[in-house]
Amino acid sequence: MTRMLTDSDDTTAGSGLARRTLLKGAATVAASALLASRADARDFGANAEPQRYPDPDIIAIDPKRFKAKVGNTAIKRLYTGCLWAEGPAWNAQGQYLVWSDIPANRQLRYLDDDGHISEQFHKPSNEANGNSFDTEGRQLSAERTRLVRYEHDGSVTTLAEQAGGKPLNGPNDMVVHPNDKAIWFTDPGYGAISIYEGKLANTGSLQPHQKEAVYRIDPQSGQVAKVADEPFKPNGIAFSQDYKKLYVCDTGITHYPEAKNVVWSYDIDGAKLSNPKKLIDMTLDGKSGFPDGLRVDTEGNIWVGAGWVGPGYDGVQVFAPNDGARIGQILLPETCANVCFGGKKRNRLFMTASQSLYAVYVETQGAHFC
């Protein structure tokens, strides 16, 4: 039989009841908050309810400068099941997207005509990271120890595995200049300092073989030349829309405490770079996340895959080219590693984000062919 407490019960009993009542109330509030957060969480599943327009996760921070938001479109999750999705690249001739799942040692392909996903497009992929296509439609991949090209006959050509007489640390991302066909790429070395995404170099250094740097492959001689080494760990790379500047993400904070989450800007002078400066600071509301990969649209705006902060930050952040001001965001439920423009009109933004591939139509176009 339950005993009711009366005014004659001692203070200790009353205090115990008060504490139990308080704890029960707190638990109820916490449970209610959890249920509310789950109810408010966006469902990207196959059977999710349609998203009401305009999509609230596409944000125009500066509406005068960010004009790419389409009011009657929504962010779509096209695939999930990766371990760490990276390196999206669009093939205009084949109308497909290729991307990497680094720890799973594979590359996947999305076909634009029917949405089919080839889950083992290239497997093994030698733990490839970034991808691109050259002006002849041949795929370029930054493998764990080298930069390669897939030929039309199916063979693979090694384009770079050394620089300055030393092995590369581990290539990450690349771009191709359409005028002279030169390939510019980054070499941060993540594949040599992680078992999960590669193989330990066992050199006892965060610079497995040499200082992290940005390189250029001469299209005639094939010579690999260092063009910049200011970033602690140069990651994503992209040309400006007029090919006068080169942008490089710096994710050195993963291993260097003195590094900052920034995007560098360089002036392009033929085969050389000059005037290095930190154009973009990734800090937002006092929090700073990694700028991993990036692309540029026809207006010159810089679209950066970002994350490792949490809701309200992770996804894609868009910056103006003249002053590096943040003008827009696309919020995702996962950290976004990299992005690229594709589709028949080159107005669809593809986003590789942790375990998934997302896409959204935008009212602009990618400035480059890949």
CSV table of C-alpha atoms in Angstrom, one decimal:
chain,number,residue,atom,x,y,z
A,1,MET,CA,0.0,0.0,0.0
A,2,THR,CA,1.4,3.4,-0.9
A,3,ARG,CA,2.0,5.6,2.1
A,4,MET,CA,1.0,9.3,1.7
A,5,LEU,CA,3.3,11.8,3.2
A,6,THR,CA,1.7,14.1,5.8
A,7,ASP,CA,2.8,17.3,7.5
A,8,SER,CA,4.1,15.2,10.4
A,9,ASP,CA,6.7,13.5,8.2
A,10,ASP,CA,10.2,14.5,8.8
A,11,THR,CA,12.1,17.1,6.7
A,12,THR,CA,14.4,14.4,5.2
A,13,ALA,CA,11.5,12.6,3.7
A,14,GLY,CA,10.0,15.8,2.4
A,15,SER,CA,13.4,16.8,0.9
A,16,GLY,CA,13.6,13.3,-0.7
A,17,LEU,CA,10.2,13.7,-2.3
A,18,ALA,CA,11.1,17.2,-3.5
A,19,ARG,CA,14.3,15.9,-5.1
A,20,ARG,CA,12.5,13.0,-6.7
A,21,THR,CA,9.7,15.3,-8.0
A,22,LEU,CA,12.4,17.7,-9.3
A,23,LEU,CA,14.3,14.9,-11.0
A,24,LYS,CA,11.1,13.5,-12.5
A,25,GLY,CA,10.2,16.9,-13.8
A,26,ALA,CA,13.6,17.4,-15.3
A,27,ALA,CA,13.5,14.0,-16.9
A,28,THR,CA,10.1,14.9,-18.4
A,29,VAL,CA,11.4,18.2,-19.8
A,30,ALA,CA,14.5,16.5,-21.2
A,31,ALA,CA,12.4,13.7,-22.9
A,32,SER,CA,10.0,16.3,-24.3
A,33,ALA,CA,13.0,18.3,-25.7
A,34,LEU,CA,14.4,15.2,-27.2
A,35,LEU,CA,11.1,14.3,-28.8
A,36,ALA,CA,10.7,17.8,-30.1
A,37,SER,CA,14.2,17.8,-31.6
A,38,ARG,CA,13.5,14.5,-33.3
A,39,ALA,CA,10.2,15.8,-34.6
A,40,ASP,CA,11.9,18.9,-35.9
A,41,ALA,CA,14.8,17.0,-37.5
A,42,ARG,CA,14.6,17.0,-41.3
A,43,ASP,CA,14.0,13.6,-42.9
A,44,PHE,CA,16.0,13.0,-46.0
A,45,GLY,CA,14.9,9.4,-46.4
A,46,ALA,CA,13.3,7.8,-49.4
A,47,ASN,CA,9.8,8.0,-48.0
A,48,ALA,CA,10.1,11.4,-46.4
A,49,GLU,CA,7.3,13.9,-46.8
A,50,PRO,CA,7.8,16.6,-49.5
A,51,GLN,CA,9.7,19.7,-48.3
A,52,ARG,CA,7.7,22.8,-48.1
A,53,TYR,CA,9.0,25.6,-50.4
A,54,PRO,CA,11.1,27.6,-50.1
A,55,ASP,CA,13.6,25.2,-48.6
A,56,PRO,CA,14.5,26.7,-45.2
A,57,ASP,CA,18.0,25.2,-45.3
A,58,ILE,CA,19.1,27.3,-48.3
A,59,ILE,CA,19.9,30.7,-46.6
A,60,ALA,CA,20.6,34.0,-48.3
A,61,ILE,CA,22.7,35.8,-45.7
A,62,ASP,CA,23.2,38.7,-48.1
A,63,PRO,CA,20.3,38.6,-50.5
A,64,LYS,CA,21.8,41.4,-52.7
A,65,ARG,CA,24.9,39.3,-53.4
A,66,PHE,CA,23.5,35.8,-53.0
A,67,LYS,CA,21.0,35.4,-55.8
A,68,ALA,CA,21.4,31.7,-56.4
A,69,LYS,CA,18.6,30.5,-54.2
A,70,VAL,CA,15.7,28.9,-56.1
A,71,GLY,CA,12.4,29.3,-54.3
A,72,ASN,CA,10.8,26.2,-55.6
A,73,THR,CA,13.4,23.5,-55.2
A,74,ALA,CA,14.7,21.4,-52.4
A,75,ILE,CA,17.9,19.7,-51.2
A,76,LYS,CA,17.8,16.0,-52.0
A,77,ARG,CA,19.8,13.2,-50.6
A,78,LEU,CA,20.7,11.0,-53.6
A,79,TYR,CA,22.6,8.3,-51.8
A,80,THR,CA,23.8,7.3,-48.3
A,81,GLY,CA,26.0,4.4,-47.1
A,82,CYS,CA,29.5,5.8,-47.5
A,83,LEU,CA,32.1,5.9,-44.8
A,84,TRP,CA,33.7,9.2,-45.9
A,85,ALA,CA,32.4,10.7,-49.2
A,86,GLU,CA,34.8,12.9,-51.0
A,87,GLY,CA,35.9,14.3,-54.4
A,88,PRO,CA,32.8,14.8,-56.6
A,89,ALA,CA,33.5,15.5,-60.2
A,90,TRP,CA,31.1,16.0,-63.1
A,91,ASN,CA,31.6,14.4,-66.6
A,92,ALA,CA,29.6,16.5,-69.1
A,93,GLN,CA,30.0,14.0,-72.0
A,94,GLY,CA,28.7,11.0,-70.0
A,95,GLN,CA,26.3,13.1,-67.8
A,96,TYR,CA,27.4,11.4,-64.7
A,97,LEU,CA,29.0,12.3,-61.3
A,98,VAL,CA,31.9,10.3,-59.8
A,99,TRP,CA,32.9,10.5,-56.2
A,100,SER,CA,35.2,8.7,-53.7
A,101,ASP,CA,34.5,6.7,-50.5
A,102,ILE,CA,38.0,6.8,-49.2
A,103,PRO,CA,38.0,4.3,-46.3
A,104,ALA,CA,35.9,1.8,-48.4
A,105,ASN,CA,38.6,2.0,-51.1
A,106,ARG,CA,36.0,2.6,-53.9
A,107,GLN,CA,34.6,5.2,-56.2
A,108,LEU,CA,30.9,5.5,-57.0
A,109,ARG,CA,29.0,6.9,-60.0
A,110,TYR,CA,25.7,8.7,-60.2
A,111,LEU,CA,23.9,8.6,-63.6
A,112,ASP,CA,21.9,11.7,-64.3
A,113,ASP,CA,19.4,10.2,-66.7
A,114,ASP,CA,17.8,7.8,-64.2
A,115,GLY,CA,19.5,8.3,-60.9
A,116,HIS,CA,21.3,5.0,-61.0
A,117,ILE,CA,24.2,4.6,-58.5
A,118,SER,CA,27.1,2.3,-59.5
A,119,GLU,CA,28.5,1.5,-56.0
A,120,GLN,CA,31.8,0.0,-57.3
A,121,PHE,CA,32.6,2.1,-60.3
A,122,HIS,CA,36.3,1.8,-59.4
A,123,LYS,CA,37.2,-0.7,-56.7
A,124,PRO,CA,39.9,-0.9,-55.5
A,125,SER,CA,40.5,2.8,-56.0
A,126,ASN,CA,43.9,2.9,-54.1
A,127,GLU,CA,42.1,5.0,-51.5
A,128,ALA,CA,41.5,7.9,-53.9
A,129,ASN,CA,40.4,11.2,-52.6
A,130,GLY,CA,39.7,14.1,-55.1
A,131,ASN,CA,38.7,13.7,-58.7
A,132,SER,CA,38.4,15.8,-61.8
A,133,PHE,CA,38.2,15.4,-65.6
A,134,ASP,CA,40.5,16.9,-68.2
A,135,THR,CA,39.5,18.6,-71.4
A,136,GLU,CA,39.4,15.2,-73.2
A,137,GLY,CA,37.0,13.7,-70.6
A,138,ARG,CA,39.5,11.5,-68.9
A,139,GLN,CA,39.1,11.1,-65.2
A,140,LEU,CA,41.9,12.3,-62.9
A,141,SER,CA,42.2,10.9,-59.3
A,142,ALA,CA,44.3,11.8,-56.3
A,143,GLU,CA,45.2,8.4,-55.0
A,144,ARG,CA,46.9,7.8,-51.6
A,145,THR,CA,50.4,8.1,-53.0
A,146,ARG,CA,50.1,9.5,-56.6
A,147,LEU,CA,48.0,11.4,-59.1
A,148,VAL,CA,46.6,9.3,-61.9
A,149,ARG,CA,44.6,9.5,-65.1
A,150,TYR,CA,42.2,6.9,-66.4
A,151,GLU,CA,42.7,6.6,-70.2
A,152,HIS,CA,40.0,6.0,-72.8
A,153,ASP,CA,41.2,2.4,-73.2
A,154,GLY,CA,40.8,1.6,-69.5
A,155,SER,CA,44.5,1.8,-68.6
A,156,VAL,CA,45.8,4.0,-65.8
A,157,THR,CA,48.7,6.5,-66.3
A,158,THR,CA,50.7,7.9,-63.3
A,159,LEU,CA,51.0,11.6,-63.7
A,160,ALA,CA,52.9,12.4,-60.4
A,161,GLU,CA,54.2,10.5,-57.5
A,162,GLN,CA,57.3,12.5,-56.7
A,163,ALA,CA,58.3,16.2,-56.4
A,164,GLY,CA,61.8,17.6,-55.9
A,165,GLY,CA,63.2,14.1,-55.8
A,166,LYS,CA,61.0,13.0,-52.9
A,167,PRO,CA,57.8,11.1,-52.7
A,168,LEU,CA,54.5,13.0,-52.5
A,169,ASN,CA,52.9,13.0,-49.1
A,170,GLY,CA,49.5,12.1,-50.5
A,171,PRO,CA,47.6,14.1,-53.2
A,172,ASN,CA,44.2,15.5,-52.4
A,173,ASP,CA,42.5,17.5,-55.1
A,174,MET,CA,43.2,18.9,-58.5
A,175,VAL,CA,42.0,21.3,-61.3
A,176,VAL,CA,42.8,21.5,-65.0
A,177,HIS,CA,43.5,24.8,-66.8
A,178,PRO,CA,41.6,24.6,-70.2
A,179,ASN,CA,44.1,26.8,-72.1
A,180,ASP,CA,47.4,25.0,-71.6
A,181,LYS,CA,46.0,21.7,-70.0
A,182,ALA,CA,48.3,22.1,-67.0
A,183,ILE,CA,47.1,20.3,-63.8
A,184,TRP,CA,47.3,22.0,-60.5
A,185,PHE,CA,47.0,19.9,-57.4
A,186,THR,CA,47.4,19.9,-53.6
A,187,ASP,CA,49.5,17.5,-51.5
A,188,PRO,CA,48.5,17.6,-47.7
A,189,GLY,CA,49.4,14.0,-47.0
A,190,TYR,CA,46.3,12.8,-45.1
A,191,GLY,CA,46.6,9.4,-46.8
A,192,ALA,CA,50.1,8.9,-45.2
A,193,ILE,CA,49.2,9.9,-41.7
A,194,SER,CA,46.0,7.8,-41.2
A,195,ILE,CA,45.3,4.1,-41.2
A,196,TYR,CA,41.6,4.8,-41.8
A,197,GLU,CA,42.1,6.7,-45.0
A,198,GLY,CA,45.4,5.3,-46.1
A,199,LYS,CA,48.6,3.8,-44.8
A,200,LEU,CA,51.1,5.3,-42.3
A,201,ALA,CA,54.3,6.4,-43.8
A,202,ASN,CA,56.1,5.8,-40.5
A,203,THR,CA,58.5,8.7,-41.0
A,204,GLY,CA,57.7,10.1,-37.6
A,205,SER,CA,56.6,13.4,-39.1
A,206,LEU,CA,53.3,15.2,-39.9
A,207,GLN,CA,55.0,16.0,-43.1
A,208,PRO,CA,55.5,12.3,-44.2
A,209,HIS,CA,58.0,13.0,-46.9
A,210,GLN,CA,58.3,16.8,-47.4
A,211,LYS,CA,56.6,20.1,-46.7
A,212,GLU,CA,52.9,20.1,-47.7
A,213,ALA,CA,52.5,22.2,-50.9
A,214,VAL,CA,50.6,23.0,-54.1
A,215,TYR,CA,52.0,21.7,-57.4
A,216,ARG,CA,51.6,22.2,-61.1
A,217,ILE,CA,52.2,19.5,-63.7
A,218,ASP,CA,53.6,21.0,-67.0
A,219,PRO,CA,51.4,19.7,-69.9
A,220,GLN,CA,54.4,19.4,-72.3
A,221,SER,CA,57.2,18.0,-70.1
A,222,GLY,CA,55.2,16.4,-67.4
A,223,GLN,CA,57.5,18.1,-64.8
A,224,VAL,CA,56.0,18.5,-61.4
A,225,ALA,CA,56.9,22.0,-59.9
A,226,LYS,CA,56.1,23.4,-56.5
A,227,VAL,CA,54.1,26.7,-56.8
A,228,ALA,CA,53.0,27.4,-53.2
A,229,ASP,CA,53.6,26.1,-49.7
A,230,GLU,CA,52.0,28.8,-47.4
A,231,PRO,CA,49.0,26.6,-46.4
A,232,PHE,CA,49.7,24.3,-43.5
A,233,LYS,CA,47.7,21.5,-45.3
A,234,PRO,CA,46.5,22.6,-48.7
A,235,ASN,CA,43.3,20.8,-49.4
A,236,GLY,CA,40.5,21.8,-51.9
A,237,ILE,CA,41.6,23.8,-55.0
A,238,ALA,CA,39.8,25.9,-57.6
A,239,PHE,CA,40.3,28.6,-60.2
A,240,SER,CA,38.4,31.8,-60.2
A,241,GLN,CA,35.8,32.2,-62.9
A,242,ASP,CA,38.3,34.1,-65.1
A,243,TYR,CA,41.3,31.9,-64.3
A,244,LYS,CA,43.2,34.9,-62.9
A,245,LYS,CA,43.3,33.5,-59.3
A,246,LEU,CA,43.7,30.2,-57.6
A,247,TYR,CA,41.9,29.4,-54.3
A,248,VAL,CA,43.2,26.8,-51.9
A,249,CYS,CA,41.5,25.5,-48.7
A,250,ASP,CA,43.8,25.1,-45.6
A,251,THR,CA,42.8,22.4,-43.2
A,252,GLY,CA,46.1,22.4,-41.3
A,253,ILE,CA,44.3,22.8,-38.0
A,254,THR,CA,43.8,19.0,-38.0
A,255,HIS,CA,47.4,18.6,-37.1
A,256,TYR,CA,48.9,22.1,-36.5
A,257,PRO,CA,47.5,24.1,-33.5
A,258,GLU,CA,48.8,27.4,-35.0
A,259,ALA,CA,46.9,26.9,-38.2
A,260,LYS,CA,43.6,28.7,-39.0
A,261,ASN,CA,40.6,27.6,-41.0
A,262,VAL,CA,41.0,29.8,-44.0
A,263,VAL,CA,40.9,29.8,-47.8
A,264,TRP,CA,44.0,31.2,-49.5
A,265,SER,CA,43.9,33.3,-52.7
A,266,TYR,CA,46.8,33.6,-55.2
A,267,ASP,CA,47.3,35.5,-58.4
A,268,ILE,CA,48.1,33.3,-61.4
A,269,ASP,CA,51.0,34.5,-63.5
A,270,GLY,CA,51.5,31.9,-66.2
A,271,ALA,CA,53.0,28.8,-64.5
A,272,LYS,CA,53.6,30.6,-61.2
A,273,LEU,CA,51.6,32.0,-58.3
A,274,SER,CA,52.0,35.3,-56.5
A,275,ASN,CA,50.4,37.6,-53.9
A,276,PRO,CA,49.3,34.9,-51.4
A,277,LYS,CA,46.6,36.1,-49.0
A,278,LYS,CA,44.0,34.7,-46.6
A,279,LEU,CA,40.8,35.7,-48.4
A,280,ILE,CA,38.2,33.7,-46.4
A,281,ASP,CA,38.0,33.2,-42.6
A,282,MET,CA,35.6,30.4,-41.8
A,283,THR,CA,34.6,31.8,-38.4
A,284,LEU,CA,30.8,32.1,-38.0
A,285,ASP,CA,29.2,33.3,-34.7
A,286,GLY,CA,32.5,32.5,-32.9
A,287,LYS,CA,32.8,29.0,-34.3
A,288,SER,CA,35.2,27.9,-37.0
A,289,GLY,CA,35.0,24.8,-39.2
A,290,PHE,CA,37.1,23.2,-41.9
A,291,PRO,CA,37.0,24.5,-45.4
A,292,ASP,CA,37.5,21.2,-47.2
A,293,GLY,CA,36.6,21.5,-50.9
A,294,LEU,CA,35.4,24.3,-53.1
A,295,ARG,CA,34.1,25.4,-56.5
A,296,VAL,CA,33.4,28.7,-58.2
A,297,ASP,CA,30.2,29.9,-60.0
A,298,THR,CA,30.0,32.1,-63.1
A,299,GLU,CA,29.6,35.2,-60.9
A,300,GLY,CA,32.8,34.4,-59.2
A,301,ASN,CA,31.3,33.4,-55.9
A,302,ILE,CA,33.2,30.7,-53.9
A,303,TRP,CA,31.2,27.6,-52.7
A,304,VAL,CA,33.0,25.9,-49.9
A,305,GLY,CA,32.2,22.5,-48.3
A,306,ALA,CA,32.5,23.0,-44.6
A,307,GLY,CA,31.8,21.2,-41.3
A,308,TRP,CA,32.9,19.7,-38.0
A,309,VAL,CA,31.0,22.3,-36.1
A,310,GLY,CA,27.4,21.1,-36.0
A,311,PRO,CA,23.9,22.2,-36.9
A,312,GLY,CA,23.6,25.7,-38.3
A,313,TYR,CA,27.2,25.5,-39.7
A,314,ASP,CA,27.8,22.2,-41.5
A,315,GLY,CA,27.1,22.1,-45.2
A,316,VAL,CA,28.1,24.6,-47.9
A,317,GLN,CA,29.0,28.2,-47.3
A,318,VAL,CA,29.2,30.7,-50.1
A,319,PHE,CA,31.6,33.7,-50.2
A,320,ALA,CA,31.9,36.8,-52.4
A,321,PRO,CA,35.2,36.9,-54.4
A,322,ASN,CA,36.1,40.5,-53.8
A,323,ASP,CA,36.1,40.7,-50.0
A,324,GLY,CA,35.6,37.0,-48.9
A,325,ALA,CA,32.3,37.9,-47.1
A,326,ARG,CA,29.9,35.1,-46.4
A,327,ILE,CA,26.8,35.7,-48.4
A,328,GLY,CA,24.9,32.3,-48.3
A,329,GLN,CA,24.6,28.9,-46.8
A,330,ILE,CA,23.2,25.5,-47.6
A,331,LEU,CA,22.7,23.6,-44.3
A,332,LEU,CA,23.2,19.8,-44.3
A,333,PRO,CA,22.8,17.2,-41.5
A,334,GLU,CA,26.3,16.1,-42.1
A,335,THR,CA,29.8,17.6,-42.5
A,336,CYS,CA,30.3,18.5,-46.1
A,337,ALA,CA,33.7,17.6,-47.6
A,338,ASN,CA,33.4,18.8,-51.2
A,339,VAL,CA,31.2,20.1,-53.9
A,340,CYS,CA,30.9,20.5,-57.7
A,341,PHE,CA,28.5,21.8,-60.2
A,342,GLY,CA,26.9,19.5,-62.8
A,343,GLY,CA,23.7,18.5,-64.6
A,344,LYS,CA,22.8,19.4,-68.2
A,345,LYS,CA,22.8,23.1,-67.4
A,346,ARG,CA,25.7,22.9,-64.9
A,347,ASN,CA,23.2,24.5,-62.4
A,348,ARG,CA,23.0,21.6,-60.0
A,349,LEU,CA,25.2,21.6,-56.9
A,350,PHE,CA,26.4,18.1,-55.8
A,351,MET,CA,27.7,17.8,-52.3
A,352,THR,CA,29.6,14.9,-50.8
A,353,ALA,CA,28.9,15.0,-47.1
A,354,SER,CA,30.2,12.4,-44.7
A,355,GLN,CA,28.1,9.3,-45.5
A,356,SER,CA,25.9,10.8,-48.2
A,357,LEU,CA,25.6,12.5,-51.6
A,358,TYR,CA,23.3,15.5,-51.8
A,359,ALA,CA,22.2,17.8,-54.6
A,360,VAL,CA,20.3,21.0,-55.1
A,361,TYR,CA,19.4,23.2,-58.1
A,362,VAL,CA,20.7,26.7,-57.9
A,363,GLU,CA,20.2,29.9,-60.0
A,364,THR,CA,23.7,30.0,-61.2
A,365,GLN,CA,26.2,27.8,-63.0
A,366,GLY,CA,29.6,26.3,-62.4
A,367,ALA,CA,32.3,28.5,-63.9
A,368,HIS,CA,34.3,25.5,-65.1
A,369,PHE,CA,33.7,22.4,-67.1
A,370,CYS,CA,34.2,20.1,-64.1
